[in-house]
Short mmCIF file of C-alpha atoms in Angstrom, two decimals:
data_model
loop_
_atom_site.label_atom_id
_atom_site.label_comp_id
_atom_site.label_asym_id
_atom_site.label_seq_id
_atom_site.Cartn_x
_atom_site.Cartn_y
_atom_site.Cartn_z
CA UNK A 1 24.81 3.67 5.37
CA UNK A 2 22.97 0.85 7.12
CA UNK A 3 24.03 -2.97 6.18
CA UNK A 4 21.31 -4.98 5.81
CA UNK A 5 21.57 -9.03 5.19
CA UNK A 6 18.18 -10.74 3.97
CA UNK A 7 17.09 -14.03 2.91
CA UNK A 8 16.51 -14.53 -0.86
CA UNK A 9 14.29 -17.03 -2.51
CA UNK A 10 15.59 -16.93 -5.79
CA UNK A 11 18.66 -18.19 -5.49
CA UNK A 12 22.42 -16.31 -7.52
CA UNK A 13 20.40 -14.60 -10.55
CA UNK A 14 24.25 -15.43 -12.39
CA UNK A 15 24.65 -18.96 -11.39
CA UNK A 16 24.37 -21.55 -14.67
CA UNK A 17 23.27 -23.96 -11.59
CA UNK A 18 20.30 -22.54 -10.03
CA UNK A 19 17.27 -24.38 -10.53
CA UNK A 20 14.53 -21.74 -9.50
CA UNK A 21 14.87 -18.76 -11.18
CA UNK A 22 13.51 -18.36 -14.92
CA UNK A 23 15.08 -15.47 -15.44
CA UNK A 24 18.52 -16.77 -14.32
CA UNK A 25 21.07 -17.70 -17.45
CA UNK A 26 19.65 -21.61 -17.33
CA UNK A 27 20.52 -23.51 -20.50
CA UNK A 28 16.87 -24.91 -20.47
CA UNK A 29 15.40 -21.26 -21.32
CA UNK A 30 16.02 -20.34 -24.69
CA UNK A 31 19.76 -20.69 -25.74
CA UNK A 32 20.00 -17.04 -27.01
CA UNK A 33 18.46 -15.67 -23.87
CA UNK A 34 21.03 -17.52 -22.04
CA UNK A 35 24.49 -16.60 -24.02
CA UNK A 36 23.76 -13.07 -23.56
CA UNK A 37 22.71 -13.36 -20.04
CA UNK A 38 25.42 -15.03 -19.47
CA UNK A 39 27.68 -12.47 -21.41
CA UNK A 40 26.44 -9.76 -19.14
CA UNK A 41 26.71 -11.42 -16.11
CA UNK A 42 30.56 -12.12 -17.21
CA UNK A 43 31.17 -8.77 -17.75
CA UNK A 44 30.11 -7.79 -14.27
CA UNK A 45 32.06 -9.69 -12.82
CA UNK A 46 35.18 -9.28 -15.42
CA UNK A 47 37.53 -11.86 -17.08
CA UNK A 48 38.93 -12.97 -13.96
CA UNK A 49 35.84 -13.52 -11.83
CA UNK A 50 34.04 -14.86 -14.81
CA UNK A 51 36.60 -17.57 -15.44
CA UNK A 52 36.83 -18.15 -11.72
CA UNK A 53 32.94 -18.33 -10.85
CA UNK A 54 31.97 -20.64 -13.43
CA UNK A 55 34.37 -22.88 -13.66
CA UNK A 56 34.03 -23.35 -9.52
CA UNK A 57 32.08 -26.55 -8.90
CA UNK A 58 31.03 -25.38 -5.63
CA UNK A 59 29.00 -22.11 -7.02
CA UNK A 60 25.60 -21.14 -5.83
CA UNK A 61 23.05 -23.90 -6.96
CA UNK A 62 20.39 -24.01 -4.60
CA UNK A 63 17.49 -21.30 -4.62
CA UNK A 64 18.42 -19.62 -1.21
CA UNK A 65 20.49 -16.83 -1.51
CA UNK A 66 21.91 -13.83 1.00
CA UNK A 67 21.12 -10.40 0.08
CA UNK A 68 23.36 -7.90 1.22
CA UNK A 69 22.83 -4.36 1.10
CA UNK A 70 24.69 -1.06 2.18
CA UNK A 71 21.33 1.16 2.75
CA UNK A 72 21.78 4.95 2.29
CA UNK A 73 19.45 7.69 2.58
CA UNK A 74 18.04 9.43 -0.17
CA UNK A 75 17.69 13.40 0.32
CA UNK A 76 15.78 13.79 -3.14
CA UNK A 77 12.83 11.29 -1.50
CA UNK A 78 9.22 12.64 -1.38
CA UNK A 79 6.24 12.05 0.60
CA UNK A 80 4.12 9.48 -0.52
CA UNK A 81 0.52 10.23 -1.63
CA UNK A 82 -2.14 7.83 -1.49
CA UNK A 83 -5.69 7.30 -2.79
CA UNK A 84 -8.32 5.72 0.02
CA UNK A 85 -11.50 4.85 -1.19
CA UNK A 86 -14.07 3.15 1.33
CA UNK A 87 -17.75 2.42 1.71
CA UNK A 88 -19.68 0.46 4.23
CA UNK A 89 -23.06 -0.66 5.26
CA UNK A 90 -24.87 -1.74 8.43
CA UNK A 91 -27.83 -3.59 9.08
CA UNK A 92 -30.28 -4.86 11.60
CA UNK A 93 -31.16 -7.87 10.25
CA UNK A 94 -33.07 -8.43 13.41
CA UNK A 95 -33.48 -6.95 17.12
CA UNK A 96 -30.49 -8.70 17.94
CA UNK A 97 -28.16 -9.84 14.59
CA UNK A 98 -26.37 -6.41 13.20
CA UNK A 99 -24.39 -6.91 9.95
CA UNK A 100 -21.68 -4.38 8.78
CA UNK A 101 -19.82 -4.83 5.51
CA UNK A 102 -17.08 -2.26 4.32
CA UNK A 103 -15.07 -2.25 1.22
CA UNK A 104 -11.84 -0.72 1.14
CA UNK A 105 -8.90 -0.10 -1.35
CA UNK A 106 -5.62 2.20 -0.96
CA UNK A 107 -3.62 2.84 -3.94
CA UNK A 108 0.07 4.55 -3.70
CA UNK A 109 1.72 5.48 -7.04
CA UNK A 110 5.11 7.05 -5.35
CA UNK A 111 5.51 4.73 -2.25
CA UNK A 112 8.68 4.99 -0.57
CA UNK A 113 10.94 1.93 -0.58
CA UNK A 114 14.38 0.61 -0.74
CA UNK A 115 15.86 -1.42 -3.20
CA UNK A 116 16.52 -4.81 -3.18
CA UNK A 117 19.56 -6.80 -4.82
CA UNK A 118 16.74 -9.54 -6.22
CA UNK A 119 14.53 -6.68 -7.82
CA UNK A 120 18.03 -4.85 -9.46
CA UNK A 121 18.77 -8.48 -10.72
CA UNK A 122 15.88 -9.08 -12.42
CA UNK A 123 15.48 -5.60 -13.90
CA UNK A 124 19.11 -6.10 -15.28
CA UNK A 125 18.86 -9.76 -16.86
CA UNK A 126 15.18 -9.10 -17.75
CA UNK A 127 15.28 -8.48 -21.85
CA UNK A 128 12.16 -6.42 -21.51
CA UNK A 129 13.56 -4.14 -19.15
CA UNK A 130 17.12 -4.48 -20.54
CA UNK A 131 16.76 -5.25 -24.38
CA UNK A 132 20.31 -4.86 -25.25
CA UNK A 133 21.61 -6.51 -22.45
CA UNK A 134 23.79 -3.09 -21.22
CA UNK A 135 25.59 -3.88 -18.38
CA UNK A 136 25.68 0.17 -18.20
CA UNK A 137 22.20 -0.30 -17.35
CA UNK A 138 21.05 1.41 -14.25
CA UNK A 139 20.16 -1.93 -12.61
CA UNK A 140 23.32 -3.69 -13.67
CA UNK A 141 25.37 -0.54 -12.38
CA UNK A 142 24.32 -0.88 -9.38
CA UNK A 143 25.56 -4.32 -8.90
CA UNK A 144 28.51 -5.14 -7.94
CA UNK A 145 30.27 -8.85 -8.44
CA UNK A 146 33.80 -9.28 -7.06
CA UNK A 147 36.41 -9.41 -9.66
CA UNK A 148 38.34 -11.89 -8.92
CA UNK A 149 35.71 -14.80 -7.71
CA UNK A 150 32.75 -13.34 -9.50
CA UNK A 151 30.59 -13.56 -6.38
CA UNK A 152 27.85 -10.97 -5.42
CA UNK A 153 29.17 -8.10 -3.65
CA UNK A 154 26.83 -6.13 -1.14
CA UNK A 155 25.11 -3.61 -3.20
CA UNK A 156 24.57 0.02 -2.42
CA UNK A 157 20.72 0.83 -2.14
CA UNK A 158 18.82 3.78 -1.44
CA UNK A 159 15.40 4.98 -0.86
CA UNK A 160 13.10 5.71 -3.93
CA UNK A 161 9.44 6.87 -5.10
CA UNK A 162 9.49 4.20 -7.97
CA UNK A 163 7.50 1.67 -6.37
CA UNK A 164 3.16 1.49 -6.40
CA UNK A 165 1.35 -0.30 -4.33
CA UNK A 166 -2.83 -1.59 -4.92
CA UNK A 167 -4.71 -3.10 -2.98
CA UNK A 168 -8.43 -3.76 -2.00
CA UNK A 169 -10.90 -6.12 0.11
CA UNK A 170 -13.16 -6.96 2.48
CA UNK A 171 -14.47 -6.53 6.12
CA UNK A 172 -17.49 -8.41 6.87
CA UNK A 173 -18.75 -8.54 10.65
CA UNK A 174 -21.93 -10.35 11.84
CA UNK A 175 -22.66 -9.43 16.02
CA UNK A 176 -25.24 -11.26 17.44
CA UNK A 177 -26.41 -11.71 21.24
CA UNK A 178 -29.20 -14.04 22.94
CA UNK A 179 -31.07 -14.89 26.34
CA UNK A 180 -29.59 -18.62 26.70
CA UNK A 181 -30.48 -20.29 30.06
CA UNK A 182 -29.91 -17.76 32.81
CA UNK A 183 -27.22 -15.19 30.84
CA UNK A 184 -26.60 -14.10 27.82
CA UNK A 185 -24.99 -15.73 25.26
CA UNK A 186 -23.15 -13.23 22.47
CA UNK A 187 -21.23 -14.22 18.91
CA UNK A 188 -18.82 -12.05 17.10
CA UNK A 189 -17.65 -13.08 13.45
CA UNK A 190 -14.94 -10.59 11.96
CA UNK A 191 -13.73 -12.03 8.61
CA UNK A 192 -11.38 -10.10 6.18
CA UNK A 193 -11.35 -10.86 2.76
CA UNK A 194 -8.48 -10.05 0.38
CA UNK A 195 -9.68 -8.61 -3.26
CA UNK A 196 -6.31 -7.56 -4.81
CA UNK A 197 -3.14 -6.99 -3.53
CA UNK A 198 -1.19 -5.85 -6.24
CA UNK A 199 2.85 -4.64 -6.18
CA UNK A 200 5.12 -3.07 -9.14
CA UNK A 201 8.14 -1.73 -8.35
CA UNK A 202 8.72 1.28 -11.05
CA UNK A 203 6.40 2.35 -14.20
CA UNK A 204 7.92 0.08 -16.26
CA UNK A 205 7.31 -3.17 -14.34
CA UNK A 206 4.48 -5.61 -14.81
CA UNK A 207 2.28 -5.28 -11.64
CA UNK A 208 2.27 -8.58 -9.79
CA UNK A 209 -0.53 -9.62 -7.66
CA UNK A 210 -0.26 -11.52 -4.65
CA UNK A 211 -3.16 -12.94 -3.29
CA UNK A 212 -2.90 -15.99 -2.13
CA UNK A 213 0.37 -16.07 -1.47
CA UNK A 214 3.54 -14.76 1.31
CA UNK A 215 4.16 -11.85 -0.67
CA UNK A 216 4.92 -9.35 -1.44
CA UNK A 217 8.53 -9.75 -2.15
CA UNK A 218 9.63 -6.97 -4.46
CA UNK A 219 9.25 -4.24 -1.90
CA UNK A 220 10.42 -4.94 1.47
CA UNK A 221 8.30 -2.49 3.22
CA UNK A 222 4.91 -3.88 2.89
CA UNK A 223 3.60 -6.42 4.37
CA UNK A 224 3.92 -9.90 3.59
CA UNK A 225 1.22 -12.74 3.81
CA UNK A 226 -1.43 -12.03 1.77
CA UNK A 227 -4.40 -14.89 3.24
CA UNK A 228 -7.42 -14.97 0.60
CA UNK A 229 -9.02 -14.53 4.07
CA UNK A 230 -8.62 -14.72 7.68
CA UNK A 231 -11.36 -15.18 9.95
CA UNK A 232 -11.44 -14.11 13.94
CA UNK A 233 -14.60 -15.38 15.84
CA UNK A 234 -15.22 -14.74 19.77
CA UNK A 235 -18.54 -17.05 21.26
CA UNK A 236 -18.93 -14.89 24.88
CA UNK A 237 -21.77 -15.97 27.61
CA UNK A 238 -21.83 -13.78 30.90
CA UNK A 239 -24.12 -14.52 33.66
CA UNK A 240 -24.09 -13.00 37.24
CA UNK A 241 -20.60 -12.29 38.35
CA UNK A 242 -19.61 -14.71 35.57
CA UNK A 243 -18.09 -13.49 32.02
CA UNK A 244 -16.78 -16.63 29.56
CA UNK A 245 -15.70 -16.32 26.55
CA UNK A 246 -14.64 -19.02 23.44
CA UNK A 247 -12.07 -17.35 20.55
CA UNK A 248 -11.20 -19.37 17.16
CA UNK A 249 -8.18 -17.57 15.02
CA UNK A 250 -8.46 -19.21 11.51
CA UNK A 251 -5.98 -18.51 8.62
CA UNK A 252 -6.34 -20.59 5.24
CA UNK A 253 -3.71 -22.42 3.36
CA UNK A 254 -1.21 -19.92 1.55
CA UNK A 255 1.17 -20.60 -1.49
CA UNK A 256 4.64 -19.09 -1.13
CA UNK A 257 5.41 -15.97 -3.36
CA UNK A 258 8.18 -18.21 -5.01
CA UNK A 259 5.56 -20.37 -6.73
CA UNK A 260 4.75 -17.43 -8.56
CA UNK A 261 8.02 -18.01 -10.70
CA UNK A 262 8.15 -21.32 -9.85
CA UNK A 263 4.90 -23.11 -9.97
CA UNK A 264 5.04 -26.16 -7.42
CA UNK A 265 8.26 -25.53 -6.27
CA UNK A 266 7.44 -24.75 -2.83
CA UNK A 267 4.88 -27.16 -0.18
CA UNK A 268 1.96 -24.65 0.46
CA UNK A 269 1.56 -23.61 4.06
CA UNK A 270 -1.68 -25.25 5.50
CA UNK A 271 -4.30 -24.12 7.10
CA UNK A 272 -3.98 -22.86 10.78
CA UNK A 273 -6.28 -23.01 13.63
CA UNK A 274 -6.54 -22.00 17.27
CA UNK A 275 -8.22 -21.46 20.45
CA UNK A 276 -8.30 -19.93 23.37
CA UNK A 277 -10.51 -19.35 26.54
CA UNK A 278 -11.05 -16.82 28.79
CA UNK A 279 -13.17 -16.21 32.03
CA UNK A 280 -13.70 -13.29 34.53
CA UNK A 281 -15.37 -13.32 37.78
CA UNK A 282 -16.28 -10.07 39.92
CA UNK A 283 -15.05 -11.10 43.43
CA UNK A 284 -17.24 -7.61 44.50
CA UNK A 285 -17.75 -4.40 42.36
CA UNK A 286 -13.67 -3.36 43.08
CA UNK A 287 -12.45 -6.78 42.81
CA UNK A 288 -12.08 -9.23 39.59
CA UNK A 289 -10.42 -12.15 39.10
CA UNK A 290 -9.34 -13.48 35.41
CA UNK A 291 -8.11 -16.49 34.30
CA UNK A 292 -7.52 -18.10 30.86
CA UNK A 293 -5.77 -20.66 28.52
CA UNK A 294 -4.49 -19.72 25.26
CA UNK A 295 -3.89 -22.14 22.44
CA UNK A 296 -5.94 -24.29 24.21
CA UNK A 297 -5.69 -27.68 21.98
CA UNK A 298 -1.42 -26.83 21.45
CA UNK A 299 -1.78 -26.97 17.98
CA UNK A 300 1.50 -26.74 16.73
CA UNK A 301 2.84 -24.04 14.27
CA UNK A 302 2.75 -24.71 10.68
CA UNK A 303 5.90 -24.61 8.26
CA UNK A 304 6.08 -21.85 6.01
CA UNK A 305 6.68 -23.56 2.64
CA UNK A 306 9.03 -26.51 3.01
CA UNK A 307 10.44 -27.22 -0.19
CA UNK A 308 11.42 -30.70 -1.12
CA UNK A 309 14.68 -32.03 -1.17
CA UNK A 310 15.63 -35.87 -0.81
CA UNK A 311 11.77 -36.41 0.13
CA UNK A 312 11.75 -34.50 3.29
CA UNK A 313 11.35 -30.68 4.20
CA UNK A 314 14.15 -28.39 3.44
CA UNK A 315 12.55 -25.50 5.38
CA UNK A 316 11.48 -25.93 8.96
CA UNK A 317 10.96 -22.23 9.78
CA UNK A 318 7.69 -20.97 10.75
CA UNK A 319 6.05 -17.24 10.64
CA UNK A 320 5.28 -16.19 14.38
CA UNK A 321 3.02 -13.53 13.32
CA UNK A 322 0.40 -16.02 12.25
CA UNK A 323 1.36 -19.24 13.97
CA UNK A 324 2.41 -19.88 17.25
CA UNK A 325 5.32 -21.44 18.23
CA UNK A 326 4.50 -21.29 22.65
CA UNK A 327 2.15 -23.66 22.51
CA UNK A 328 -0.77 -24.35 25.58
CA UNK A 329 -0.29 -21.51 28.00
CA UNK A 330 -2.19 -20.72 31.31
CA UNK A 331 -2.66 -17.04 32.80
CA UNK A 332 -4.03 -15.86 35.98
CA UNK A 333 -4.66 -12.01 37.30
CA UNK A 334 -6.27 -10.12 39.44
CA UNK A 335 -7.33 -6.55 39.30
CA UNK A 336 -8.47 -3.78 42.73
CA UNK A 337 -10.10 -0.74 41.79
CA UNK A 338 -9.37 1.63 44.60
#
């Protein structure tokens, strides 16, 4: 088995005191929902860690939570199948503009994934997944709450083929190049646009779509951050032993996945922007010499949803595959061709 900690976003699904989840026994959802939630969650955890748990002032009440899992393999797995579907056009709008556009979507109906303690949770408490409210039920049996504080015990996980995945957009690329002045002066434009990104994680879930937003969330091996688009431009000019080029990376503001359950919960992420410069001069035909800046204005890296709390930000972590956290950086090389 592999133990795996990871940071939740929706807090103890048990805990009377957590603010965030709606599926979580709060008294403000409807009372009936919430004695039997509440019943189940008590007999998890047994007499003794029922009485202990809730009755401790100090139990979970904030919407961060630690996942822990004991990961083990799963021998009865199978290989994933997958339906691609793309098409794509070019034109030469002129002698020197080419536009290509492609549309793409990839659908997998038995992905491979493990499961997560958050998914199990809300399968279990979820009264249209469990109607009776069976803590037998093969997402309640699976979790484990110690019985004598009631707190969440790692739970055992394994690989499945429950989980589909859908998703679709965009690729739209304009190349142009120009005489200017004594070189030439070229412009690529790459933009991808998201259509549908859409996650359910067996045949009997809802499927959530997550455009828009840092998910998804519900199956940990896809890929999270789902921009409505992201846009990648280089402006290049090259004359002589001379090659310059201009780059702008530009990613739009995105909502975190938690708003989903918890609409305005979370500070959006805002948009990003950056720059960078590059230059390469051919000393002679064996002989080059490059040189750049990258980040060129320092922008700084953005927050990835800081919620509120006491009128300031709670959350002052950042995503370093998008945003980045060195700052203005210089490079120099030089390459011999023997």
């Amino acid at each position: 088995s592999e133990y795996i900690q990871a940071l939740g976003s929706n807090g103890d699904w048990c805990s009377d005191l957590n603010p965030v989840n709606p599926l979580s026994p709060n008294p403000t959802l409807n009372p009936q929902y919430h004695q039997q939630a509440r019943a189940l969650c008590e007999a998890m955890m047994g007499p003794l860690g029922a009485q202990e748990f809730y009755s401790d002032p100090l139990r979970p009440s904030g919407s961060g939570s630690n996942e822990f899992q004991l990961l083990a393999g799963n021998i009865n797995v199978r290989p994933e199948s997958g339906r691609t579907f793309t098409a794509g056009v070019v034109a030469n709008v002129t002698d020197n503009i080419v536009l290509t556009l492609d549309y793409w979507r990839i659908r997998i109906n038995d992905m491979i994934s493990n499961e997560l303690p958050s998914v199990l949770y809300e399968r279990c408490l979820n009264p249209a997944n469990n109607l009776r409210f069976d803590p037998t039920f093969e997402p309640c049996a699976k979790l484990e709450r110690d019985p004598e504080s009631g707190v969440h015990l790692p739970t055992h996980t394994t690989y499945t083929n429950e989980s589909s995945i859908d998703f679709s957009g965009y690729d739209l690329q304009l190349d142009w190049a120009g005489e200017v002045g004594p070189g030439t002066l070229t412009t690529n434009v790459l933009t991808t646009i998201s259509n549908s990104v859409k996650t359910r994680v067996n045949a009997d879930s809802p499927w959530t779509e997550w455009k828009g937003t840092s998910g998804p969330t519900d199956i940990i091996s896809t890929e999270p951050y789902v921009y409505d688009y992201r846009i990648f431009t280089t402006l290049g000019y090259s004359t002589g032993p001379w090659t310059t080029s201009l780059r702008w990376r530009h990613v739009p503001s995105i909502e975190s996945a938690g708003n989903l359950t918890s609409p305005g919960r979370f500070t959006p992420t805002g948009a990003y922007n950056v720059f960078d410069v590059a230059a390469r001069y051919g000393l002679r035909d064996n002989v080059q010499i490059r040189f750049g800046i990258d980040n060129l204005l320092d922008a700084d890296p953005e927050l990835t949803f800081p919620e509120p709390a006491d009128n300031r930000p709670a959350n002052h972590l950042t995503n370093v595959r998008f945003y980045d956290l060195l700052g203005r950086r210089f490079y120099v090389g030089m390459s011999v061709q023997l």
